[in-house]
Every structure is written in structure tokens, then in C-alpha cells.
Amino acid sequence: MTDGGVGPGGRPPGTPRAALAAAIGAPVRELRPIGGGHGARHFHAILADGRELFVKSIAHAPAGDAAARLAAEAAGLRWLGEAGAASVPEVFLAEKALLALVWLPQASPDRPAAERFGRELAALHAFGADSFGAPWRGFIANLTLENDAADSSAPWYAEHRLLPYCRIASDAGTLGRAECELIESVTDQIVELAGPAEPPSRIHGDLWSGNVLWSGGSGWLIDPAAHGGHRETDLAMLDLFGLTHLDRVLAAYQEVTPLADGWRARIPLHQLHPLLVHVCLFGSGYAGATVTAARAALVGG
């Protein structure tokens, strides 16, 4: 953002600090950059009254896209929090190209925290959703997620989470014809591969280890792509890039709501979506892992 005039893409003027102060109607004592990604910048804000916030600003995108991304994140956090089951940060502000959450001091995970997180995640999933999908336009990183509602998990997963990203990767040349045909083989057999039918769970949707913030003796859910989905999707994502004490998370989860037989064999099926997203975002370096998961999904089914 720039000071004065109209910002890029028609956004309101001002630095993130000025924009935050204007949005909340109070001075901001400090705004310190703490990283970011996918066009977003992250800040640690301290207000004049001492309250601390995590702030996300999207500056390098059309105003409508930036606002839609942050609105989807805020809606997802609130929707997950409505269950009263898992630890979810409070949305302090969601306005235009700014999202502010109540600040959480980070801690190192330990076994009791992992077990609590597993129990909370199980309770969140069990709380359920009205349908597969969500009543808002979704995003994962800066890619759109179609969230049209449906009553059946397997066809919805194929249509809304596999085929769109296969097409994007194919158009970009990061997946070849043979690789796309392998993905299409999975989608053609999706009902047989997906295991026993389950009602929609209330899931995070992008639950890799970086989106679990450890604080106060549990794991907090951040940066969601929340929707009604299959609960094995969240667990497969935790497994994809590894999570500290994942064995304790899974054991505690199973104590609350046991998983259906064969769930471990279906992990590659549920990892296909995030792997395809990585191919779309980062290129053909993830193509090999995507092909491996697709082949394993076909065998596992």
C-alpha cells in the first residue's frame, strides 16, 4: 500500500499500520513484519492499550481478490470456532485487505499438547457440517477453491479438489498427459477408492504442520481452507509434511472417534489434492510425489 491517493487495485490509501488504525479507530503503537507468503504480508501489532494482534495484509492483488481471500479465511475461522471443539484464534477484524486475529504466543509442542489437539480435532470433525463444501468462495494460498454444496463426498472431492488443479497444472505444462490420465483414473474410480461413506465433517482443509500453531498446551488451527469434507483429508495433510508427535495426535483422535477400516491405505488419495495444489503453485518439482500418491491411491483402494 502507499500513503496518499488510491492504492493499487483500488484499495484504500495508507500503510498497513495506518489502515489498521483507521479500521479499528484506535492508535497502533507498533507494527512489526514477521514474514508472509502467497502475496500476503504478516505483522505483529501492538495497540495503544497493549492488546496484541496478528495482522495479515494482501497488497499485491486486485482489491476484490484480496478482500475475498481474507474474507474466506475469516469465515472459515469463525465457522470452525462455532463448533466449540477445537482451539481457533478469535477474529478481531476482517475488513477489505486486512485480517487481524488475537495474538497467540507460540510454544513448543509436547505429548500432552498433541493428545489434546487430537481429541479436539476429533470433536471438531464430529460436530459436522450441513453439506460437503461451504457457503463461501474458498481459497488455498492464492488459488480458488470451488465450494459448491453436495451430499456425497467422493464425487465432490473428485470434481472440486482433484480435476480443477489437474487442469491448471496441465495448462501450465507442469503435469504431462500421462500424469493427468493417471489422476483421471483415480477420479473415475473415486467411489470405490474412497472407502465407506461418511457424513460431512467440519474440516480445516489445509492442515499441514505450519497451520497448527502450538500455544497454551494445545494446537490452534490457523489459515484454514475450511469446508464440509471428509475427515481423513485433514489427517492425510498432517501426515504429508509431518507433524511433531503425530502418533500421539492420531492415538488421541481414535479414542474419541475411531477411523473407518482402511483409512491408512487411503492417505495417498487424500494427499492428492494438496500435492496437486503444490504442483500448481510451485511447479513440476512436485509432479513425482503426485504421481506416486495417485498410484498408491489406486492400489490402496
XYZ file of C-alpha atoms in Angstrom:
301
model
C 0.000 0.000 0.000
C 1.045 3.580 -0.467
C 0.492 6.731 1.550
C -1.986 9.142 -0.028
C -4.222 8.726 -3.041
C -5.695 5.384 -4.061
C -3.672 2.225 -3.578
C -3.064 -0.441 -6.239
C -6.222 -2.209 -7.418
C -8.454 0.498 -5.927
C -7.616 -0.302 -2.298
C -7.951 2.477 0.259
C -4.840 4.572 0.866
C -2.380 4.213 3.705
C 0.284 1.923 5.080
C -0.862 -1.295 6.818
C -0.326 0.471 10.137
C -2.456 3.447 9.123
C -5.088 1.203 7.558
C -5.296 -0.903 10.735
C -5.566 2.174 12.945
C -8.303 3.582 10.722
C -10.193 0.280 10.685
C -10.225 -0.171 14.463
C -10.494 3.529 15.298
C -7.547 3.442 17.681
C -3.793 4.096 17.514
C -1.374 1.288 16.706
C 1.717 1.539 18.886
C 3.828 -0.898 16.887
C 3.543 -2.956 13.695
C 6.429 -5.357 13.121
C 6.796 -7.508 9.967
C 7.027 -11.249 10.715
C 7.008 -12.796 7.246
C 4.265 -13.813 4.856
C 3.679 -15.699 1.637
C 1.492 -16.041 -1.483
C 1.199 -12.273 -1.783
C 0.344 -11.721 1.885
C 2.394 -9.901 4.497
C 2.214 -10.806 8.198
C 2.696 -8.447 11.125
C 2.708 -8.438 14.912
C 0.706 -5.426 16.042
C 0.588 -3.845 19.488
C -2.274 -1.445 20.065
C -2.106 1.641 22.253
C -3.923 -0.196 25.046
C -1.401 -3.066 24.968
C -3.505 -5.631 23.117
C -1.575 -7.722 20.618
C -2.756 -8.849 17.192
C -1.590 -10.959 14.294
C -2.278 -8.963 11.128
C -2.355 -10.203 7.542
C -2.329 -7.746 4.660
C -2.564 -8.537 0.942
C -1.127 -5.709 -1.104
C -0.217 -7.205 -4.482
C -3.599 -8.391 -5.733
C -6.724 -6.689 -7.072
C -8.763 -5.295 -4.204
C -11.636 -7.711 -4.772
C -9.361 -10.756 -4.763
C -7.528 -9.627 -1.630
C -10.758 -8.963 0.198
C -12.241 -12.295 -0.921
C -9.196 -14.248 0.264
C -9.196 -12.663 3.700
C -12.981 -12.853 3.997
C -12.828 -16.592 3.259
C -10.146 -17.058 5.907
C -12.155 -15.114 8.471
C -15.343 -17.015 7.611
C -13.501 -20.315 7.931
C -12.035 -19.431 11.317
C -15.400 -18.326 12.659
C -17.106 -21.436 11.271
C -14.528 -23.725 12.851
C -14.827 -21.829 16.113
C -18.632 -22.181 16.143
C -18.196 -25.867 16.944
C -16.685 -25.018 20.329
C -14.436 -28.043 19.912
C -11.001 -27.036 18.644
C -8.753 -24.130 19.560
C -9.258 -21.384 16.954
C -7.938 -17.806 17.226
C -10.520 -15.061 17.604
C -11.075 -12.869 14.552
C -10.561 -9.299 15.745
C -11.073 -7.606 12.380
C -11.718 -8.634 8.778
C -12.037 -5.621 6.520
C -11.060 -5.209 2.861
C -7.379 -6.179 2.561
C -6.738 -6.628 6.306
C -7.306 -9.539 8.662
C -6.457 -9.232 12.350
C -6.536 -12.075 14.873
C -5.928 -12.066 18.596
C -2.214 -12.765 19.070
C -1.177 -16.177 20.390
C 2.276 -16.654 21.970
C 3.929 -19.685 20.399
C 5.263 -22.621 22.405
C 6.954 -25.912 21.629
C 4.593 -28.879 21.282
C 4.787 -31.721 23.773
C 2.962 -35.043 24.057
C 0.102 -33.783 26.270
C -0.491 -30.869 23.877
C -0.507 -33.252 20.919
C -3.010 -35.528 22.630
C -5.275 -32.615 23.474
C -5.058 -31.447 19.860
C -6.015 -34.921 18.634
C -9.077 -35.025 20.876
C -10.116 -31.506 19.878
C -9.692 -32.261 16.164
C -11.842 -35.377 16.510
C -14.566 -33.368 18.264
C -14.412 -30.681 15.581
C -14.833 -33.234 12.798
C -17.668 -34.938 14.656
C -19.523 -31.633 15.009
C -20.199 -31.963 11.312
C -21.342 -29.685 8.513
C -24.583 -29.170 6.623
C -23.071 -30.498 3.395
C -19.824 -31.079 1.601
C -18.495 -27.691 0.516
C -19.088 -24.314 2.148
C -21.351 -21.268 1.707
C -18.433 -19.054 0.637
C -15.865 -18.909 -2.138
C -12.804 -20.677 -0.821
C -9.066 -20.221 -1.281
C -5.957 -22.279 -0.663
C -2.932 -19.975 -0.819
C -3.911 -17.748 -3.768
C -5.838 -20.440 -5.655
C -9.624 -20.527 -5.707
C -11.443 -23.464 -4.126
C -14.890 -24.191 -5.501
C -17.168 -24.954 -2.571
C -20.475 -25.830 -4.238
C -22.586 -27.886 -1.845
C -23.086 -31.627 -2.364
C -24.371 -34.609 -0.426
C -21.758 -37.191 -1.459
C -18.099 -36.923 -0.545
C -16.269 -38.945 -3.182
C -17.680 -37.344 -6.365
C -17.414 -33.902 -4.743
C -13.739 -34.488 -3.915
C -13.005 -35.578 -7.493
C -14.894 -32.697 -9.098
C -13.861 -29.856 -6.766
C -10.491 -30.885 -5.322
C -8.717 -33.034 -7.930
C -9.777 -32.299 -11.504
C -9.616 -28.455 -11.371
C -5.979 -28.462 -10.222
C -5.053 -31.222 -12.624
C -6.358 -28.965 -15.421
C -4.446 -25.944 -14.109
C -1.220 -27.959 -13.953
C -1.825 -29.423 -17.403
C -2.428 -25.978 -18.908
C 0.781 -24.723 -17.281
C 2.768 -27.695 -18.559
C 3.752 -28.837 -15.070
C 1.840 -32.119 -15.456
C 2.047 -34.127 -18.681
C -0.696 -36.033 -20.462
C 0.215 -39.392 -18.928
C 0.295 -37.888 -15.438
C -3.118 -36.283 -15.920
C -4.548 -39.539 -17.215
C -3.345 -41.210 -14.019
C -5.181 -38.595 -11.930
C -8.257 -39.093 -14.087
C -8.059 -42.837 -13.428
C -8.324 -42.039 -9.722
C -11.333 -39.786 -10.261
C -13.014 -42.403 -12.461
C -12.763 -44.912 -9.595
C -13.255 -42.449 -6.767
C -16.346 -44.072 -5.262
C -14.597 -47.439 -4.916
C -11.354 -45.859 -3.665
C -12.872 -43.538 -1.068
C -13.958 -46.210 1.418
C -17.144 -46.229 3.488
C -19.419 -43.229 3.016
C -19.397 -40.760 5.918
C -21.411 -37.621 6.648
C -19.612 -34.301 6.068
C -17.129 -33.371 8.760
C -16.198 -29.828 9.731
C -12.598 -29.771 8.498
C -9.745 -27.291 8.327
C -8.972 -28.190 4.720
C -5.275 -27.185 4.620
C -3.993 -28.795 7.792
C -0.268 -29.084 7.236
C 2.046 -28.655 10.222
C 2.593 -24.947 9.502
C -1.105 -24.310 10.050
C -1.054 -25.763 13.562
C 0.154 -23.112 15.996
C 1.163 -24.530 19.361
C 0.155 -22.296 22.248
C -1.297 -22.741 25.714
C -0.999 -26.512 25.784
C -2.754 -27.291 22.507
C -2.565 -26.869 18.744
C -4.518 -23.909 17.350
C -5.997 -24.012 13.846
C -4.822 -21.141 11.643
C -5.022 -20.184 7.963
C -7.821 -22.613 7.076
C -9.438 -23.586 3.791
C -12.407 -24.691 5.888
C -15.352 -26.601 4.461
C -17.515 -29.622 4.935
C -15.334 -32.516 3.824
C -14.021 -35.953 4.640
C -12.220 -36.061 7.971
C -9.441 -38.234 6.534
C -8.438 -35.199 4.438
C -7.172 -33.293 7.499
C -5.322 -36.325 8.857
C -3.682 -37.053 5.499
C -2.494 -33.460 5.295
C -0.941 -33.680 8.755
C 0.902 -36.779 7.560
C 2.072 -35.262 4.253
C 4.711 -32.888 5.628
C 4.946 -34.344 9.121
C 3.776 -33.065 12.492
C 5.581 -33.314 15.805
C 4.048 -36.091 17.938
C 1.660 -37.076 15.120
C 1.450 -40.570 16.592
C 0.007 -39.120 19.811
C -2.397 -36.884 17.854
C -3.742 -39.893 15.953
C -3.989 -42.105 19.029
C -5.967 -39.473 20.926
C -8.160 -38.848 17.874
C -9.010 -42.542 17.631
C -10.013 -42.615 21.294
C -12.722 -40.038 20.574
C -13.965 -41.063 17.117
C -12.323 -44.173 15.631
C -11.492 -44.028 11.943
C -13.006 -46.413 9.392
C -11.104 -49.567 8.461
C -8.523 -48.991 5.755
C -8.002 -45.301 6.492
C -4.214 -45.576 6.354
C -4.376 -47.031 2.841
C -6.477 -44.037 1.795
C -3.930 -41.454 2.963
C -2.440 -41.065 -0.565
C -5.909 -40.422 -2.002
C -6.457 -37.523 0.383
C -2.930 -36.227 -0.199
C -3.564 -35.889 -3.926
C -5.349 -32.559 -3.542
C -2.585 -30.741 -1.616
C 0.043 -32.261 -3.896
C -1.791 -31.016 -6.980
C -2.048 -27.596 -5.358
C 1.715 -27.653 -4.829
C 2.250 -28.517 -8.488
C 0.065 -25.543 -9.422
C 1.867 -23.177 -7.044
C 5.471 -24.360 -7.259
C 5.813 -26.323 -10.491
C 6.855 -29.744 -11.685
C 9.121 -30.422 -8.695
C 6.017 -31.889 -7.006
C 4.909 -33.916 -10.036
C 6.776 -37.046 -8.946
C 5.196 -37.074 -5.497
C 1.796 -36.508 -7.079
C 2.227 -39.487 -9.420
C 3.411 -41.660 -6.526
C 0.339 -40.715 -4.474
C -2.007 -41.375 -7.382
C -0.548 -44.838 -7.955
C -0.730 -45.607 -4.241
C -4.340 -44.401 -4.132
C -5.268 -46.830 -6.923
C -3.569 -49.714 -5.138
C -4.945 -48.758 -1.730
C -8.499 -48.780 -2.977
